[in-house]
Amino acid sequence: MSHSHPKTRFEPTRIAPETFLVHDHHGEGTAPVSVALNTMVIRAAEPVVVDTGMMENREQYLADVFSLVEPDDVAWVYISHDDVDHTGNLNALMSLCPNATLVINWFMHERMGASLDVPMHRWRWMQDGDTLDVGDRTLHLVRPPVFDSPTTRGLYDPTTGVYWGSDSFASPMATPARHVSELDQRDWVGGIHTFARYVSPWLELVDDARFQRTVDRIEALRPRVLVGCHTPVIDGPFVAPALIAARQAPTATVPAQPDQSVLDALQAALDPAA
Ligand SMILES: [Fe+2]
Ligand SMILES: [Fe+2]
């Protein structure tokens, strides 16, 4: 795949006091849409790094994180779930941050196997419903409504109203964006439906009333900012429509995923001799 298109560069975005979204994205110039690959830094009394990005972006990821917090000061590395776009720099970050404790859970360690290369004495296992004291605030682990790994827990900071939804509230972007206000608003809502159904096809199977209670749980936090790995920043007046779009995801009509005929066309375009 060609990477001749220069990658749009976003410096970290301050989303709340001492709270920053660290940007990356995938697909620009090579796919019809881009997908954000964000992570977060909370400069609490005990600083927290939330998710660790893609291995392919390691150099920029580490530079961005360490532009916000010194390696020795990182106290917590919080992993929302064990997918490669959230764990790509986990081992590297933990080896560069000697004072950090890794917040995972039992099933993450089971699923990651030997790819988790951090000694057990540096782990902490925490589940949905648990709280993490980081010195000047207590963070709440809250499972988001949409997820593609059974290990998923979001993270809510009641002092700023920032909720990290992991793979929830995600949408593709026509072009890389910092904030959902930059997206065509109909594309954004449709993109939340589509992304949710692609990462969580089981949404079609759920009892809708029970699903709505999972969104109620997030709404009850009264989040001021919704962030996650795969969405530009959602804040202010954009929070309510994002929650509504999440509520609609199980029953919305979404486009089919590209199939073999699309791959045939891609292969033919790349190889004119075929
Ligand atoms: Fe995931
Ligand atoms: Fe993800």
PDB file of C-alpha atoms and ligand atoms in Angstrom:
ATOM      1  CA  MET A   1       0.000   0.000   0.000  1.00  0.00           C
ATOM      2  CA  SER A   2       1.389   3.393  -0.998  1.00  0.00           C
ATOM      3  CA  HIS A   3       1.949   6.028   1.662  1.00  0.00           C
ATOM      4  CA  SER A   4       2.851   8.874  -0.682  1.00  0.00           C
ATOM      5  CA  HIS A   5       0.118  11.052   0.833  1.00  0.00           C
ATOM      6  CA  PRO A   6       1.631  13.143   3.666  1.00  0.00           C
ATOM      7  CA  LYS A   7       0.007  12.288   6.966  1.00  0.00           C
ATOM      8  CA  THR A   8      -1.892  15.119   8.602  1.00  0.00           C
ATOM      9  CA  ARG A   9      -0.233  15.982  11.898  1.00  0.00           C
ATOM     10  CA  PHE A  10      -2.257  17.056  14.934  1.00  0.00           C
ATOM     11  CA  GLU A  11      -0.508  18.185  18.092  1.00  0.00           C
ATOM     12  CA  PRO A  12      -2.220  16.838  21.233  1.00  0.00           C
ATOM     13  CA  THR A  13      -5.544  18.577  21.938  1.00  0.00           C
ATOM     14  CA  ARG A  14      -6.314  19.906  25.420  1.00  0.00           C
ATOM     15  CA  ILE A  15      -9.848  18.616  26.057  1.00  0.00           C
ATOM     16  CA  ALA A  16     -10.181  19.624  29.736  1.00  0.00           C
ATOM     17  CA  PRO A  17      -7.861  20.960  32.453  1.00  0.00           C
ATOM     18  CA  GLU A  18      -4.663  18.856  32.454  1.00  0.00           C
ATOM     19  CA  THR A  19      -6.311  16.383  30.074  1.00  0.00           C
ATOM     20  CA  PHE A  20      -5.105  15.809  26.511  1.00  0.00           C
ATOM     21  CA  LEU A  21      -6.135  13.756  23.500  1.00  0.00           C
ATOM     22  CA  VAL A  22      -3.090  12.396  21.651  1.00  0.00           C
ATOM     23  CA  HIS A  23      -3.928  11.997  17.967  1.00  0.00           C
ATOM     24  CA  ASP A  24      -3.107   9.442  15.338  1.00  0.00           C
ATOM     25  CA  HIS A  25      -5.135   8.137  12.426  1.00  0.00           C
ATOM     26  CA  HIS A  26      -5.097   5.488   9.738  1.00  0.00           C
ATOM     27  CA  GLY A  27      -6.278   5.344   6.134  1.00  0.00           C
ATOM     28  CA  GLU A  28      -5.504   8.858   4.949  1.00  0.00           C
ATOM     29  CA  GLY A  29      -4.640   8.771   1.240  1.00  0.00           C
ATOM     30  CA  THR A  30      -5.104   5.008   0.998  1.00  0.00           C
ATOM     31  CA  ALA A  31      -8.782   4.513   1.897  1.00  0.00           C
ATOM     32  CA  PRO A  32     -12.023   6.442   1.269  1.00  0.00           C
ATOM     33  CA  VAL A  33     -12.131   7.453   4.938  1.00  0.00           C
ATOM     34  CA  SER A  34      -9.716   7.812   7.835  1.00  0.00           C
ATOM     35  CA  VAL A  35     -10.106   6.321  11.284  1.00  0.00           C
ATOM     36  CA  ALA A  36      -8.751   8.055  14.366  1.00  0.00           C
ATOM     37  CA  LEU A  37      -6.345   6.150  16.615  1.00  0.00           C
ATOM     38  CA  ASN A  38      -6.284   8.341  19.678  1.00  0.00           C
ATOM     39  CA  THR A  39      -4.956   7.931  23.183  1.00  0.00           C
ATOM     40  CA  MET A  40      -5.234  10.187  26.244  1.00  0.00           C
ATOM     41  CA  VAL A  41      -3.062  11.671  28.965  1.00  0.00           C
ATOM     42  CA  ILE A  42      -4.497  12.867  32.295  1.00  0.00           C
ATOM     43  CA  ARG A  43      -1.987  14.961  34.252  1.00  0.00           C
ATOM     44  CA  ALA A  44      -3.473  14.015  37.588  1.00  0.00           C
ATOM     45  CA  ALA A  45      -1.340  14.188  40.762  1.00  0.00           C
ATOM     46  CA  GLU A  46      -0.415  10.676  39.641  1.00  0.00           C
ATOM     47  CA  PRO A  47      -0.363  11.042  35.837  1.00  0.00           C
ATOM     48  CA  VAL A  48      -2.302   8.515  33.773  1.00  0.00           C
ATOM     49  CA  VAL A  49      -1.739   7.404  30.163  1.00  0.00           C
ATOM     50  CA  VAL A  50      -4.885   5.871  28.651  1.00  0.00           C
ATOM     51  CA  ASP A  51      -4.259   3.297  25.892  1.00  0.00           C
ATOM     52  CA  THR A  52      -1.030   3.122  23.928  1.00  0.00           C
ATOM     53  CA  GLY A  53      -1.773   3.461  20.199  1.00  0.00           C
ATOM     54  CA  MET A  54      -0.440   1.557  17.215  1.00  0.00           C
ATOM     55  CA  MET A  55       3.046   0.074  17.015  1.00  0.00           C
ATOM     56  CA  GLU A  56       3.461   1.682  13.566  1.00  0.00           C
ATOM     57  CA  ASN A  57       3.217   5.132  15.179  1.00  0.00           C
ATOM     58  CA  ARG A  58       5.528   4.392  18.096  1.00  0.00           C
ATOM     59  CA  GLU A  59       8.035   7.203  17.604  1.00  0.00           C
ATOM     60  CA  GLN A  60       5.414   9.949  17.281  1.00  0.00           C
ATOM     61  CA  TYR A  61       3.231   8.423  20.005  1.00  0.00           C
ATOM     62  CA  LEU A  62       6.039   8.379  22.552  1.00  0.00           C
ATOM     63  CA  ALA A  63       7.138  11.894  21.569  1.00  0.00           C
ATOM     64  CA  ASP A  64       3.579  13.189  22.006  1.00  0.00           C
ATOM     65  CA  VAL A  65       3.056  11.473  25.363  1.00  0.00           C
ATOM     66  CA  PHE A  66       6.436  12.609  26.693  1.00  0.00           C
ATOM     67  CA  SER A  67       5.755  16.170  25.519  1.00  0.00           C
ATOM     68  CA  LEU A  68       2.952  16.113  28.123  1.00  0.00           C
ATOM     69  CA  VAL A  69       4.434  14.069  30.966  1.00  0.00           C
ATOM     70  CA  GLU A  70       7.957  13.024  31.908  1.00  0.00           C
ATOM     71  CA  PRO A  71       8.564   9.264  31.657  1.00  0.00           C
ATOM     72  CA  ASP A  72       9.518   9.022  35.338  1.00  0.00           C
ATOM     73  CA  ASP A  73       6.284  10.796  36.324  1.00  0.00           C
ATOM     74  CA  VAL A  74       3.883   8.397  34.577  1.00  0.00           C
ATOM     75  CA  ALA A  75       2.187   6.605  37.471  1.00  0.00           C
ATOM     76  CA  TRP A  76      -0.505   4.648  35.647  1.00  0.00           C
ATOM     77  CA  VAL A  77      -0.868   3.111  32.201  1.00  0.00           C
ATOM     78  CA  TYR A  78      -4.533   2.273  31.742  1.00  0.00           C
ATOM     79  CA  ILE A  79      -5.496  -0.168  28.983  1.00  0.00           C
ATOM     80  CA  SER A  80      -9.169  -0.057  27.968  1.00  0.00           C
ATOM     81  CA  HIS A  81      -8.998  -3.423  26.139  1.00  0.00           C
ATOM     82  CA  ASP A  82      -6.511  -5.784  24.560  1.00  0.00           C
ATOM     83  CA  ASP A  83      -6.788  -4.897  20.839  1.00  0.00           C
ATOM     84  CA  VAL A  84      -3.594  -4.021  18.952  1.00  0.00           C
ATOM     85  CA  ASP A  85      -4.685  -0.418  18.327  1.00  0.00           C
ATOM     86  CA  HIS A  86      -4.824   0.074  22.122  1.00  0.00           C
ATOM     87  CA  THR A  87      -1.817  -2.007  23.153  1.00  0.00           C
ATOM     88  CA  GLY A  88       0.659  -1.358  20.313  1.00  0.00           C
ATOM     89  CA  ASN A  89       3.138   0.518  22.516  1.00  0.00           C
ATOM     90  CA  LEU A  90       2.242  -0.951  25.886  1.00  0.00           C
ATOM     91  CA  ASN A  91       5.494  -2.858  26.454  1.00  0.00           C
ATOM     92  CA  ALA A  92       7.607   0.030  25.125  1.00  0.00           C
ATOM     93  CA  LEU A  93       5.829   2.591  27.296  1.00  0.00           C
ATOM     94  CA  MET A  94       6.086   0.454  30.425  1.00  0.00           C
ATOM     95  CA  SER A  95       9.810  -0.074  29.885  1.00  0.00           C
ATOM     96  CA  LEU A  96      10.353   3.690  29.454  1.00  0.00           C
ATOM     97  CA  CYS A  97       8.219   4.575  32.509  1.00  0.00           C
ATOM     98  CA  PRO A  98       9.835   2.729  35.433  1.00  0.00           C
ATOM     99  CA  ASN A  99       7.372   4.096  38.005  1.00  0.00           C
ATOM    100  CA  ALA A 100       4.204   3.187  36.117  1.00  0.00           C
ATOM    101  CA  THR A 101       1.692   0.557  37.189  1.00  0.00           C
ATOM    102  CA  LEU A 102      -0.191  -1.172  34.373  1.00  0.00           C
ATOM    103  CA  VAL A 103      -3.972  -1.304  34.802  1.00  0.00           C
ATOM    104  CA  ILE A 104      -5.357  -4.313  32.949  1.00  0.00           C
ATOM    105  CA  ASN A 105      -7.584  -7.186  34.046  1.00  0.00           C
ATOM    106  CA  TRP A 106      -7.273 -10.937  34.321  1.00  0.00           C
ATOM    107  CA  PHE A 107      -8.802 -11.653  30.937  1.00  0.00           C
ATOM    108  CA  MET A 108      -6.559  -9.131  29.157  1.00  0.00           C
ATOM    109  CA  HIS A 109      -3.497 -10.919  30.474  1.00  0.00           C
ATOM    110  CA  GLU A 110      -5.011 -14.260  29.389  1.00  0.00           C
ATOM    111  CA  ARG A 111      -5.817 -13.003  25.894  1.00  0.00           C
ATOM    112  CA  MET A 112      -2.522 -11.171  25.323  1.00  0.00           C
ATOM    113  CA  GLY A 113      -0.410 -14.154  26.297  1.00  0.00           C
ATOM    114  CA  ALA A 114       3.278 -13.702  25.590  1.00  0.00           C
ATOM    115  CA  SER A 115       2.638 -10.425  23.747  1.00  0.00           C
ATOM    116  CA  LEU A 116       2.291  -8.822  27.198  1.00  0.00           C
ATOM    117  CA  ASP A 117       5.899  -8.313  28.242  1.00  0.00           C
ATOM    118  CA  VAL A 118       5.534  -6.521  31.568  1.00  0.00           C
ATOM    119  CA  PRO A 119       6.431  -8.227  34.847  1.00  0.00           C
ATOM    120  CA  MET A 120       3.451  -9.271  36.958  1.00  0.00           C
ATOM    121  CA  HIS A 121       4.500  -7.183  39.966  1.00  0.00           C
ATOM    122  CA  ARG A 122       3.778  -4.048  37.869  1.00  0.00           C
ATOM    123  CA  TRP A 123       0.176  -5.063  37.059  1.00  0.00           C
ATOM    124  CA  ARG A 124      -3.108  -4.177  38.646  1.00  0.00           C
ATOM    125  CA  TRP A 125      -6.325  -5.984  37.681  1.00  0.00           C
ATOM    126  CA  MET A 126      -9.397  -3.727  37.587  1.00  0.00           C
ATOM    127  CA  GLN A 127     -12.929  -4.308  36.304  1.00  0.00           C
ATOM    128  CA  ASP A 128     -16.046  -2.461  35.339  1.00  0.00           C
ATOM    129  CA  GLY A 129     -17.374  -0.735  38.471  1.00  0.00           C
ATOM    130  CA  ASP A 130     -13.962  -0.367  40.115  1.00  0.00           C
ATOM    131  CA  THR A 131     -12.365   2.995  40.931  1.00  0.00           C
ATOM    132  CA  LEU A 132      -8.758   4.114  40.589  1.00  0.00           C
ATOM    133  CA  ASP A 133      -7.363   6.675  43.047  1.00  0.00           C
ATOM    134  CA  VAL A 134      -4.770   8.812  41.241  1.00  0.00           C
ATOM    135  CA  GLY A 135      -3.969  11.188  44.099  1.00  0.00           C
ATOM    136  CA  ASP A 136      -6.093  14.246  43.381  1.00  0.00           C
ATOM    137  CA  ARG A 137      -9.116  12.451  41.888  1.00  0.00           C
ATOM    138  CA  THR A 138     -10.812   9.088  41.652  1.00  0.00           C
ATOM    139  CA  LEU A 139     -11.368   7.659  38.190  1.00  0.00           C
ATOM    140  CA  HIS A 140     -14.315   5.356  37.532  1.00  0.00           C
ATOM    141  CA  LEU A 141     -14.142   2.282  35.321  1.00  0.00           C
ATOM    142  CA  VAL A 142     -17.381   2.141  33.319  1.00  0.00           C
ATOM    143  CA  ARG A 143     -17.986  -0.251  30.447  1.00  0.00           C
ATOM    144  CA  PRO A 144     -19.101   1.584  27.301  1.00  0.00           C
ATOM    145  CA  PRO A 145     -22.213   0.498  25.371  1.00  0.00           C
ATOM    146  CA  VAL A 146     -20.314  -0.648  22.273  1.00  0.00           C
ATOM    147  CA  PHE A 147     -17.166  -2.776  22.473  1.00  0.00           C
ATOM    148  CA  ASP A 148     -15.312  -5.424  20.506  1.00  0.00           C
ATOM    149  CA  SER A 149     -13.380  -7.100  23.295  1.00  0.00           C
ATOM    150  CA  PRO A 150     -14.873  -8.700  26.436  1.00  0.00           C
ATOM    151  CA  THR A 151     -12.142  -6.990  28.465  1.00  0.00           C
ATOM    152  CA  THR A 152     -13.351  -3.450  27.710  1.00  0.00           C
ATOM    153  CA  ARG A 153     -13.748  -0.833  30.431  1.00  0.00           C
ATOM    154  CA  GLY A 154     -14.078   2.902  29.746  1.00  0.00           C
ATOM    155  CA  LEU A 155     -12.708   5.524  32.140  1.00  0.00           C
ATOM    156  CA  TYR A 156     -14.599   8.476  33.626  1.00  0.00           C
ATOM    157  CA  ASP A 157     -12.992  11.434  35.381  1.00  0.00           C
ATOM    158  CA  PRO A 158     -15.650  13.137  37.519  1.00  0.00           C
ATOM    159  CA  THR A 159     -13.426  16.191  38.083  1.00  0.00           C
ATOM    160  CA  THR A 160     -13.401  17.107  34.378  1.00  0.00           C
ATOM    161  CA  GLY A 161     -16.425  15.222  33.036  1.00  0.00           C
ATOM    162  CA  VAL A 162     -14.225  13.454  30.475  1.00  0.00           C
ATOM    163  CA  TYR A 163     -15.311   9.905  29.561  1.00  0.00           C
ATOM    164  CA  TRP A 164     -12.971   7.653  27.575  1.00  0.00           C
ATOM    165  CA  GLY A 165     -15.284   5.337  25.634  1.00  0.00           C
ATOM    166  CA  SER A 166     -12.594   3.122  24.073  1.00  0.00           C
ATOM    167  CA  ASP A 167     -14.231   1.872  20.811  1.00  0.00           C
ATOM    168  CA  SER A 168     -17.605   3.540  21.569  1.00  0.00           C
ATOM    169  CA  PHE A 169     -18.881   6.759  19.934  1.00  0.00           C
ATOM    170  CA  ALA A 170     -16.474   6.053  17.067  1.00  0.00           C
ATOM    171  CA  SER A 171     -16.964   7.315  13.514  1.00  0.00           C
ATOM    172  CA  PRO A 172     -14.889   7.344  10.348  1.00  0.00           C
ATOM    173  CA  MET A 173     -13.702  10.717   9.021  1.00  0.00           C
ATOM    174  CA  ALA A 174     -13.797  11.887   5.387  1.00  0.00           C
ATOM    175  CA  THR A 175     -10.569  13.727   6.203  1.00  0.00           C
ATOM    176  CA  PRO A 176      -8.681  13.709   9.512  1.00  0.00           C
ATOM    177  CA  ALA A 177     -10.365  15.963  12.093  1.00  0.00           C
ATOM    178  CA  ARG A 178      -9.718  17.056  15.652  1.00  0.00           C
ATOM    179  CA  HIS A 179     -13.342  17.717  16.549  1.00  0.00           C
ATOM    180  CA  VAL A 180     -16.625  16.275  15.337  1.00  0.00           C
ATOM    181  CA  SER A 181     -17.826  19.785  14.440  1.00  0.00           C
ATOM    182  CA  GLU A 182     -15.487  19.488  11.421  1.00  0.00           C
ATOM    183  CA  LEU A 183     -17.407  16.480  10.088  1.00  0.00           C
ATOM    184  CA  ASP A 184     -20.512  16.603   7.910  1.00  0.00           C
ATOM    185  CA  GLN A 185     -23.099  16.097  10.644  1.00  0.00           C
ATOM    186  CA  ARG A 186     -25.189  13.497   8.777  1.00  0.00           C
ATOM    187  CA  ASP A 187     -22.038  11.561   7.912  1.00  0.00           C
ATOM    188  CA  TRP A 188     -21.060  11.743  11.571  1.00  0.00           C
ATOM    189  CA  VAL A 189     -24.305  10.258  12.907  1.00  0.00           C
ATOM    190  CA  GLY A 190     -24.386   7.603  10.181  1.00  0.00           C
ATOM    191  CA  GLY A 191     -20.739   6.897  10.871  1.00  0.00           C
ATOM    192  CA  ILE A 192     -21.439   6.238  14.560  1.00  0.00           C
ATOM    193  CA  HIS A 193     -24.154   3.739  13.559  1.00  0.00           C
ATOM    194  CA  THR A 194     -21.911   2.012  11.026  1.00  0.00           C
ATOM    195  CA  PHE A 195     -18.796   1.891  13.185  1.00  0.00           C
ATOM    196  CA  ALA A 196     -20.789   0.512  16.113  1.00  0.00           C
ATOM    197  CA  ARG A 197     -22.312  -2.269  14.013  1.00  0.00           C
ATOM    198  CA  TYR A 198     -18.992  -3.201  12.432  1.00  0.00           C
ATOM    199  CA  VAL A 199     -17.103  -3.470  15.719  1.00  0.00           C
ATOM    200  CA  SER A 200     -20.072  -4.939  17.589  1.00  0.00           C
ATOM    201  CA  PRO A 201     -22.208  -7.001  15.155  1.00  0.00           C
ATOM    202  CA  TRP A 202     -23.846  -8.549  18.222  1.00  0.00           C
ATOM    203  CA  LEU A 203     -25.768  -5.278  18.615  1.00  0.00           C
ATOM    204  CA  GLU A 204     -28.297  -6.803  16.212  1.00  0.00           C
ATOM    205  CA  LEU A 205     -28.977  -9.515  18.782  1.00  0.00           C
ATOM    206  CA  VAL A 206     -29.521  -7.391  21.885  1.00  0.00           C
ATOM    207  CA  ASP A 207     -32.797  -6.578  23.561  1.00  0.00           C
ATOM    208  CA  ASP A 208     -33.164  -2.897  22.775  1.00  0.00           C
ATOM    209  CA  ALA A 209     -34.481  -1.867  26.200  1.00  0.00           C
ATOM    210  CA  ARG A 210     -31.533  -3.545  27.890  1.00  0.00           C
ATOM    211  CA  PHE A 211     -29.104  -1.937  25.457  1.00  0.00           C
ATOM    212  CA  GLN A 212     -30.613   1.496  26.157  1.00  0.00           C
ATOM    213  CA  ARG A 213     -29.772   1.028  29.843  1.00  0.00           C
ATOM    214  CA  THR A 214     -26.097   0.784  28.927  1.00  0.00           C
ATOM    215  CA  VAL A 215     -26.314   4.191  27.263  1.00  0.00           C
ATOM    216  CA  ASP A 216     -28.391   5.500  30.202  1.00  0.00           C
ATOM    217  CA  ARG A 217     -25.468   4.549  32.426  1.00  0.00           C
ATOM    218  CA  ILE A 218     -23.106   6.785  30.419  1.00  0.00           C
ATOM    219  CA  GLU A 219     -25.659   9.601  30.198  1.00  0.00           C
ATOM    220  CA  ALA A 220     -26.115   9.456  33.996  1.00  0.00           C
ATOM    221  CA  LEU A 221     -22.443  10.375  34.388  1.00  0.00           C
ATOM    222  CA  ARG A 222     -23.371  13.696  32.715  1.00  0.00           C
ATOM    223  CA  PRO A 223     -20.168  13.628  30.637  1.00  0.00           C
ATOM    224  CA  ARG A 224     -18.955  16.974  29.358  1.00  0.00           C
ATOM    225  CA  VAL A 225     -16.517  15.412  26.907  1.00  0.00           C
ATOM    226  CA  LEU A 226     -16.744  12.062  25.118  1.00  0.00           C
ATOM    227  CA  VAL A 227     -13.476  10.786  23.716  1.00  0.00           C
ATOM    228  CA  GLY A 228     -12.232   7.457  22.516  1.00  0.00           C
ATOM    229  CA  CYS A 229      -9.723   5.812  20.267  1.00  0.00           C
ATOM    230  CA  HIS A 230     -11.703   6.256  17.055  1.00  0.00           C
ATOM    231  CA  THR A 231     -13.531   9.572  17.280  1.00  0.00           C
ATOM    232  CA  PRO A 232     -12.574  13.215  17.064  1.00  0.00           C
ATOM    233  CA  VAL A 233     -13.383  15.165  20.242  1.00  0.00           C
ATOM    234  CA  ILE A 234     -17.092  15.202  21.184  1.00  0.00           C
ATOM    235  CA  ASP A 235     -17.948  17.941  23.673  1.00  0.00           C
ATOM    236  CA  GLY A 236     -20.508  20.616  24.571  1.00  0.00           C
ATOM    237  CA  PRO A 237     -23.579  20.444  22.319  1.00  0.00           C
ATOM    238  CA  PHE A 238     -22.182  17.407  20.477  1.00  0.00           C
ATOM    239  CA  VAL A 239     -22.435  15.066  23.486  1.00  0.00           C
ATOM    240  CA  ALA A 240     -26.239  14.681  23.306  1.00  0.00           C
ATOM    241  CA  PRO A 241     -26.379  13.788  19.590  1.00  0.00           C
ATOM    242  CA  ALA A 242     -23.537  11.304  20.076  1.00  0.00           C
ATOM    243  CA  LEU A 243     -25.493   9.553  22.839  1.00  0.00           C
ATOM    244  CA  ILE A 244     -28.618   9.520  20.641  1.00  0.00           C
ATOM    245  CA  ALA A 245     -26.636   8.066  17.738  1.00  0.00           C
ATOM    246  CA  ALA A 246     -25.298   5.349  20.051  1.00  0.00           C
ATOM    247  CA  ARG A 247     -28.877   4.557  21.125  1.00  0.00           C
ATOM    248  CA  GLN A 248     -29.874   4.138  17.464  1.00  0.00           C
ATOM    249  CA  ALA A 249     -26.937   1.923  16.525  1.00  0.00           C
ATOM    250  CA  PRO A 250     -28.579  -1.509  17.102  1.00  0.00           C
ATOM    251  CA  THR A 251     -31.554  -0.721  14.854  1.00  0.00           C
ATOM    252  CA  ALA A 252     -30.078   1.660  12.265  1.00  0.00           C
ATOM    253  CA  THR A 253     -29.661   0.591   8.647  1.00  0.00           C
ATOM    254  CA  VAL A 254     -25.955   0.536   7.841  1.00  0.00           C
ATOM    255  CA  PRO A 255     -24.039  -0.146   4.618  1.00  0.00           C
ATOM    256  CA  ALA A 256     -22.654  -3.610   3.966  1.00  0.00           C
ATOM    257  CA  GLN A 257     -18.926  -4.079   4.426  1.00  0.00           C
ATOM    258  CA  PRO A 258     -16.765  -4.242   1.288  1.00  0.00           C
ATOM    259  CA  ASP A 259     -16.756  -7.776  -0.116  1.00  0.00           C
ATOM    260  CA  GLN A 260     -14.624  -9.804  -2.535  1.00  0.00           C
ATOM    261  CA  SER A 261     -15.832  -7.783  -5.552  1.00  0.00           C
ATOM    262  CA  VAL A 262     -14.325  -4.662  -3.956  1.00  0.00           C
ATOM    263  CA  LEU A 263     -11.061  -6.487  -3.311  1.00  0.00           C
ATOM    264  CA  ASP A 264     -11.040  -7.680  -6.936  1.00  0.00           C
ATOM    265  CA  ALA A 265     -11.327  -4.061  -8.093  1.00  0.00           C
ATOM    266  CA  LEU A 266      -8.548  -2.933  -5.711  1.00  0.00           C
ATOM    267  CA  GLN A 267      -6.241  -5.706  -6.851  1.00  0.00           C
ATOM    268  CA  ALA A 268      -6.936  -4.934 -10.526  1.00  0.00           C
ATOM    269  CA  ALA A 269      -6.210  -1.232  -9.925  1.00  0.00           C
ATOM    270  CA  LEU A 270      -2.874  -2.036  -8.248  1.00  0.00           C
ATOM    271  CA  ASP A 271      -1.847  -4.657 -10.802  1.00  0.00           C
ATOM    272  CA  PRO A 272      -2.839  -3.658 -14.355  1.00  0.00           C
ATOM    273  CA  ALA A 273      -1.401  -6.949 -15.678  1.00  0.00           C
ATOM    274  CA  ALA A 274      -3.975  -8.947 -13.716  1.00  0.00           C
TER     275      ALA A 274
HETATM  276 FE    FE B   1     -11.288  -2.806  19.812  1.00  0.00          FE
HETATM  277 FE    FE B   2     -10.085   0.193  18.811  1.00  0.00          FE
END
